[in-house]
Amino acid sequence: MKRTITIAAATGAAAGLLALTGCSGSSSADSASTVNVVGYSVLEQANAELIKAFGQTDPGKGVAFKESYGASGDQSRAVAAGQDADEVHLSLEPDVTRLVDAGIVAKDWKDNATDGMCSQSIVVMVVKPGNPKHIASWSDLTKPGVGIVTPNPASSGSAKWNLLAAYGSVIADGGSQADAEKYMKAFFGNVAALPDSGRDATTAFTQGTGDVLLSYENEAILARQSGTDFDYVVPDSSILIQNPCALTKDASKPTKAWMDFQKSEEGQKLYAETGYRPLTDVGDVTVEGANDPSHPFPEPAKLLTIEKDFGGWDVANDKFFGDGTDGAPMGILTKLQSSVGQ
């Protein structure tokens, strides 16, 4: 989805006004005062709130936004192929690494206070109202008759986080790699749908597909804020999802101020209000749609991280998700997914 938003200068009756135009129309601001944001699918509604607030700041007055949202891997490949972008805000680090390799993003993009991250979340299990299948843990997902909905790792970054959380839950409980692979084969055998993106997966689930949806916690909370009727479970073992953001080498002048706002206390609090776990302490925040709005972000008993538990994305992406091209071996999870015909 692509759209253009122009933030009017806060003067008179136009203060804070957002003017939306189709992506084929012309912008009232020239390219020097336009920020092209290319993001992963579930970011769209959260960014809408931040863009409104950014427009009330001095650096944000008169800045236009062009936005494109979709499956993270697809978005990354589109930018590598020439799609305009001033900022990329993607699901996982390899999607930015692709742009570093293409010469679009600087090699030092992580050299900042947040190590290149703009948002974070964890993997949760979304279930139908009342949780009729009594899903409470990862072991419940491989029981007979349980249909799993999770995005396709070939296109979606959120899918990779979901699958690593599932695989890692076995290791976290003391299991071996063989135990984890056995579990994942049964897991893939129960997959009912592999939509292209996290947002598409949520849509499929709410339209009746499957019994459990693996999702970013923020996506589950945001859907409930929007009136979607489902429950979600924070499992005892999950993974910390860290979403990278980076400026392109040719980024327009206001893009740095926009990214600084995203990482600021105000920006992080706004992200928290739409379900993201803040990168820094933002004080007390009430999050409607959370299981407990006044204490919205419970800590799982075991919280895995990509660096500590999987060796970082430089290792994990090939080890688990390699596609077997150029003579490289297929990744562990790619092979298991293929073995059950997914």
Coordinates of C-alpha atoms in Angstrom, one line a residue:
M1 CA 0.0 0.0 0.0
K2 CA 1.3 3.4 -0.9
R3 CA 0.1 6.9 0.0
T4 CA 1.3 10.4 0.3
I5 CA 0.7 12.5 3.4
T6 CA 1.5 16.2 3.6
I7 CA 1.8 17.7 7.0
A8 CA 0.7 21.3 6.8
A9 CA 2.5 24.0 8.8
A10 CA 0.7 24.6 12.1
T11 CA -0.8 28.0 11.3
G12 CA -4.3 29.1 11.8
A13 CA -7.1 26.6 11.1
A14 CA -4.6 24.4 9.2
A15 CA -2.7 23.4 12.4
G16 CA -2.0 19.7 12.4
L17 CA -4.1 19.1 9.2
L18 CA -3.2 16.0 7.3
A19 CA -3.9 16.1 3.5
L20 CA -4.0 12.7 1.9
T21 CA -3.4 12.3 -1.8
G22 CA -3.1 9.2 -4.0
C23 CA 0.5 8.1 -4.8
S24 CA 0.1 9.1 -8.4
G25 CA -0.8 12.7 -7.6
S26 CA 1.7 15.6 -7.1
S27 CA 2.9 16.7 -3.7
S28 CA 2.6 20.3 -2.5
A29 CA 6.1 20.0 -1.0
D30 CA 9.1 19.4 -3.2
S31 CA 11.3 16.4 -2.9
A32 CA 13.7 18.1 -0.5
S33 CA 10.9 18.3 2.1
T34 CA 9.4 14.9 1.5
V35 CA 10.2 11.7 3.5
N36 CA 9.8 8.5 1.6
V37 CA 9.2 5.7 4.2
V38 CA 9.3 2.1 3.1
G39 CA 8.1 -0.2 5.9
Y40 CA 6.9 -3.6 6.7
S41 CA 3.2 -4.3 6.7
V42 CA 2.1 -4.0 10.3
L43 CA 3.8 -0.7 10.9
E44 CA 1.3 1.4 8.9
Q45 CA -1.2 2.4 11.5
A46 CA 1.4 3.1 14.2
N47 CA 3.3 5.3 11.9
A48 CA 0.2 7.3 11.1
E49 CA 0.0 8.4 14.8
L50 CA 3.7 9.4 14.8
I51 CA 3.5 11.3 11.6
K52 CA 0.6 13.4 13.0
A53 CA 2.7 14.1 16.1
F54 CA 5.8 14.9 14.2
G55 CA 3.9 17.5 12.2
Q56 CA 3.4 19.4 15.5
T57 CA 7.1 19.7 16.0
D58 CA 9.3 22.5 14.5
P59 CA 11.3 20.0 12.3
G60 CA 8.1 18.4 11.1
K61 CA 6.2 21.4 9.9
G62 CA 5.6 21.4 6.1
V63 CA 7.1 17.9 5.7
A64 CA 5.4 15.6 3.3
F65 CA 5.4 11.8 3.7
K66 CA 5.2 9.1 1.0
E67 CA 4.6 5.7 2.5
S68 CA 4.8 2.2 1.2
Y69 CA 4.0 -0.9 3.3
G70 CA 4.2 -4.6 2.6
A71 CA 6.0 -7.8 3.5
S72 CA 9.4 -6.9 4.7
G73 CA 11.5 -9.0 2.3
D74 CA 9.5 -7.8 -0.6
Q75 CA 9.9 -4.2 0.4
S76 CA 13.6 -4.6 0.8
R77 CA 14.0 -6.2 -2.6
A78 CA 11.9 -3.4 -4.1
V79 CA 14.2 -0.7 -2.7
A80 CA 17.2 -2.7 -3.9
A81 CA 15.6 -2.7 -7.4
G82 CA 15.2 1.0 -7.4
Q83 CA 12.0 2.0 -5.4
D84 CA 12.5 5.4 -3.9
A85 CA 13.2 5.4 -0.1
D86 CA 14.6 7.9 2.4
E87 CA 14.0 5.6 5.3
V88 CA 13.5 1.9 5.5
H89 CA 11.8 0.5 8.6
L90 CA 11.8 -3.3 8.2
S91 CA 11.1 -6.4 10.1
L92 CA 14.5 -7.8 10.5
E93 CA 18.2 -7.0 10.0
P94 CA 18.9 -9.1 6.8
D95 CA 16.4 -6.9 4.9
V96 CA 18.6 -3.9 5.7
T97 CA 21.8 -5.8 5.0
R98 CA 20.6 -6.4 1.5
L99 CA 20.5 -2.6 1.0
V100 CA 23.9 -2.2 2.5
D101 CA 25.2 -4.7 0.0
A102 CA 23.4 -2.8 -2.8
G103 CA 25.1 0.4 -1.8
I104 CA 21.9 2.1 -0.8
V105 CA 22.4 2.2 3.0
A106 CA 25.7 3.0 4.7
K107 CA 27.6 0.3 6.4
D108 CA 27.6 2.1 9.7
W109 CA 23.8 2.3 9.9
K110 CA 23.8 0.5 13.3
D111 CA 26.3 3.0 14.9
N112 CA 23.8 4.8 17.1
A113 CA 22.2 4.7 20.6
T114 CA 19.6 2.1 19.6
D115 CA 21.9 -0.1 17.5
G116 CA 19.8 0.7 14.4
M117 CA 16.4 -0.3 15.9
C118 CA 13.3 1.8 15.8
S119 CA 10.7 -0.6 17.3
Q120 CA 10.4 -3.9 19.1
S121 CA 7.9 -6.5 20.1
I122 CA 7.6 -10.2 20.9
V123 CA 5.9 -13.2 19.3
V124 CA 2.4 -14.1 20.8
M125 CA -0.3 -16.6 20.0
V126 CA -3.6 -15.2 18.8
V127 CA -6.6 -17.4 19.4
K128 CA -10.3 -17.3 18.9
P129 CA -12.6 -15.6 21.5
G130 CA -12.6 -17.8 24.7
N131 CA -9.6 -19.8 23.4
P132 CA -11.7 -22.9 22.5
K133 CA -8.7 -25.1 21.7
H134 CA -7.1 -24.2 25.1
I135 CA -3.9 -23.0 23.6
A136 CA -1.4 -22.0 26.2
S137 CA 2.1 -23.2 25.1
W138 CA 4.1 -24.1 22.1
S139 CA 3.4 -27.8 22.7
D140 CA -0.3 -27.1 22.1
L141 CA 0.4 -26.0 18.5
T142 CA 1.3 -29.5 17.4
K143 CA -1.7 -31.3 18.8
P144 CA -4.0 -33.0 16.3
G145 CA -6.7 -30.7 14.9
V146 CA -4.9 -27.4 15.6
G147 CA -4.5 -25.2 12.5
I148 CA -1.6 -22.7 12.6
V149 CA -1.6 -19.4 10.6
T150 CA 1.8 -17.8 10.2
P151 CA 3.3 -15.7 7.3
N152 CA 5.5 -17.2 4.7
P153 CA 9.3 -16.8 5.5
A154 CA 10.0 -16.5 1.8
S155 CA 8.4 -13.0 1.8
S156 CA 7.8 -12.0 5.4
G157 CA 10.2 -11.0 8.1
S158 CA 7.6 -11.6 10.8
A159 CA 7.5 -15.2 9.7
K160 CA 11.2 -15.7 10.5
W161 CA 10.7 -14.3 14.0
N162 CA 7.7 -16.6 14.5
L163 CA 9.6 -19.7 13.4
L164 CA 12.7 -19.0 15.5
A165 CA 10.5 -18.5 18.5
A166 CA 8.9 -21.9 17.9
Y167 CA 12.2 -23.6 17.3
G168 CA 13.9 -21.8 20.2
S169 CA 11.1 -22.8 22.6
V170 CA 12.3 -26.4 22.5
I171 CA 16.0 -25.5 23.1
A172 CA 14.9 -23.2 25.9
D173 CA 13.2 -26.1 27.6
G174 CA 16.4 -28.1 27.4
G175 CA 15.8 -30.0 24.2
S176 CA 18.4 -30.8 21.5
Q177 CA 18.6 -29.6 17.9
A178 CA 17.1 -33.0 17.0
D179 CA 14.2 -32.4 19.4
A180 CA 13.6 -28.9 17.9
E181 CA 13.6 -30.3 14.4
K182 CA 11.2 -33.0 15.3
Y183 CA 8.9 -30.4 16.9
M184 CA 9.1 -28.1 13.9
K185 CA 8.2 -30.9 11.4
A186 CA 5.0 -31.5 13.4
F187 CA 4.5 -27.7 13.6
F188 CA 4.7 -27.3 9.8
G189 CA 2.4 -30.3 9.5
N190 CA -0.3 -28.3 11.3
V191 CA 0.2 -25.1 9.3
A192 CA -3.2 -24.1 7.7
A193 CA -2.0 -21.0 5.8
L194 CA 1.2 -19.2 4.9
P195 CA 0.1 -15.7 3.8
D196 CA 2.6 -13.2 2.3
S197 CA 2.8 -10.8 5.3
G198 CA 2.0 -10.4 8.9
R199 CA -1.0 -8.2 8.1
D200 CA -2.2 -10.7 5.5
A201 CA -1.9 -13.5 8.1
T202 CA -4.0 -11.5 10.6
T203 CA -6.7 -11.0 7.9
A204 CA -6.7 -14.7 7.0
F205 CA -7.1 -15.6 10.7
T206 CA -9.9 -13.1 11.4
Q207 CA -11.7 -14.4 8.3
G208 CA -11.8 -17.9 9.8
T209 CA -8.6 -19.7 8.7
G210 CA -6.9 -21.8 11.4
D211 CA -7.1 -22.0 15.2
V212 CA -4.0 -20.0 16.2
L213 CA -2.2 -17.1 14.6
L214 CA 1.5 -16.4 15.4
S215 CA 1.8 -12.7 15.5
Y216 CA 3.8 -9.7 16.7
E217 CA 2.3 -8.7 20.0
N218 CA 1.8 -5.2 18.7
E219 CA -0.2 -6.5 15.7
A220 CA -2.5 -8.4 18.1
I221 CA -3.0 -5.4 20.3
L222 CA -3.6 -3.0 17.4
A223 CA -6.2 -5.4 15.9
R224 CA -8.1 -5.5 19.2
Q225 CA -7.9 -1.7 19.4
S226 CA -9.6 -1.6 16.0
G227 CA -12.5 -3.8 17.3
T228 CA -11.3 -7.3 16.2
D229 CA -12.7 -9.9 18.5
F230 CA -9.9 -12.4 19.5
D231 CA -7.7 -13.2 22.4
Y232 CA -4.0 -13.6 22.6
V233 CA -1.6 -15.6 24.8
V234 CA 1.9 -14.5 25.8
P235 CA 3.7 -17.9 25.9
D236 CA 6.3 -18.7 28.6
S237 CA 9.0 -18.7 25.9
S238 CA 9.1 -16.0 23.2
I239 CA 11.7 -14.0 21.2
L240 CA 12.5 -10.3 21.3
I241 CA 11.6 -8.9 17.9
Q242 CA 13.8 -6.0 16.9
N243 CA 12.8 -3.9 13.9
P244 CA 15.6 -2.0 12.2
C245 CA 15.4 1.4 10.6
A246 CA 18.0 3.1 8.4
L247 CA 18.5 6.2 6.3
T248 CA 19.4 5.7 2.7
K249 CA 22.5 7.5 1.5
D250 CA 20.4 9.9 -0.6
A251 CA 17.8 10.6 2.2
S252 CA 16.1 13.9 2.1
K253 CA 17.0 16.5 4.7
P254 CA 14.1 16.1 7.1
T255 CA 14.4 12.3 7.3
K256 CA 17.0 12.3 10.1
A257 CA 14.7 14.5 12.2
W258 CA 11.9 12.1 11.5
M259 CA 14.0 9.1 12.6
D260 CA 15.1 11.0 15.7
F261 CA 11.5 11.6 16.6
Q262 CA 10.7 7.9 16.2
K263 CA 13.4 7.1 18.7
S264 CA 12.5 9.9 21.1
E265 CA 10.6 9.4 24.3
E266 CA 7.5 10.9 22.7
G267 CA 7.8 8.7 19.6
Q268 CA 8.4 5.5 21.6
K269 CA 5.4 6.3 23.9
L270 CA 3.2 6.6 20.8
Y271 CA 4.5 3.3 19.4
A272 CA 3.8 1.8 22.9
E273 CA 0.2 3.0 22.7
T274 CA -0.2 1.0 19.5
G275 CA 1.3 -2.1 21.1
Y276 CA 5.0 -1.9 20.5
R277 CA 7.4 -2.5 23.5
P278 CA 9.3 0.8 23.9
L279 CA 13.1 0.8 23.3
T280 CA 13.6 3.0 26.3
D281 CA 11.7 3.9 29.5
V282 CA 8.7 6.0 28.7
G283 CA 7.1 5.9 32.1
D284 CA 3.6 4.6 32.7
V285 CA 1.6 4.0 29.6
T286 CA -2.0 2.6 29.2
V287 CA -2.4 0.4 26.2
E288 CA -5.9 -0.3 25.1
G289 CA -6.3 -3.7 23.5
A290 CA -3.6 -5.3 25.7
N291 CA -4.7 -8.2 28.0
D292 CA -4.0 -5.8 30.9
P293 CA -4.0 -2.2 29.6
S294 CA -2.3 -0.8 32.8
H295 CA 0.4 -3.5 32.6
P296 CA 0.5 -4.2 28.9
F297 CA 3.9 -5.8 28.4
P298 CA 4.4 -8.8 30.7
E299 CA 7.9 -10.4 30.5
P300 CA 7.9 -14.0 29.3
A301 CA 9.7 -16.4 31.6
K302 CA 12.2 -17.1 28.8
L303 CA 12.8 -14.3 26.4
L304 CA 15.1 -15.4 23.5
T305 CA 17.2 -12.9 21.5
I306 CA 18.6 -13.3 18.0
E307 CA 22.1 -12.4 19.2
K308 CA 22.3 -14.6 22.4
D309 CA 20.4 -17.6 21.3
F310 CA 20.9 -17.8 17.5
G311 CA 24.3 -16.2 16.9
G312 CA 22.9 -13.0 15.2
W313 CA 21.2 -12.7 11.9
D314 CA 24.4 -13.1 9.9
V315 CA 24.4 -16.7 11.2
A316 CA 20.7 -17.4 11.7
N317 CA 19.4 -16.3 8.3
D318 CA 21.5 -18.8 6.3
K319 CA 21.4 -21.6 9.0
F320 CA 17.6 -21.6 9.3
F321 CA 16.3 -19.9 6.2
G322 CA 18.8 -20.5 3.4
D323 CA 17.1 -21.3 0.1
G324 CA 19.8 -23.5 -1.3
T325 CA 20.8 -21.3 -4.2
D326 CA 24.4 -20.8 -5.4
G327 CA 25.4 -24.2 -4.0
A328 CA 24.7 -23.2 -0.4
P329 CA 22.8 -25.7 1.8
M330 CA 19.1 -25.3 2.5
G331 CA 18.4 -23.8 5.9
I332 CA 17.1 -26.1 8.7
L333 CA 13.6 -24.6 8.7
T334 CA 13.4 -24.2 4.9
K335 CA 14.2 -27.9 4.6
L336 CA 11.6 -29.0 7.2
Q337 CA 9.0 -26.7 5.7
S338 CA 9.6 -28.2 2.3
S339 CA 9.5 -31.8 3.7
V340 CA 5.8 -31.5 4.6
G341 CA 4.9 -29.8 1.3
Q342 CA 4.5 -26.2 2.6

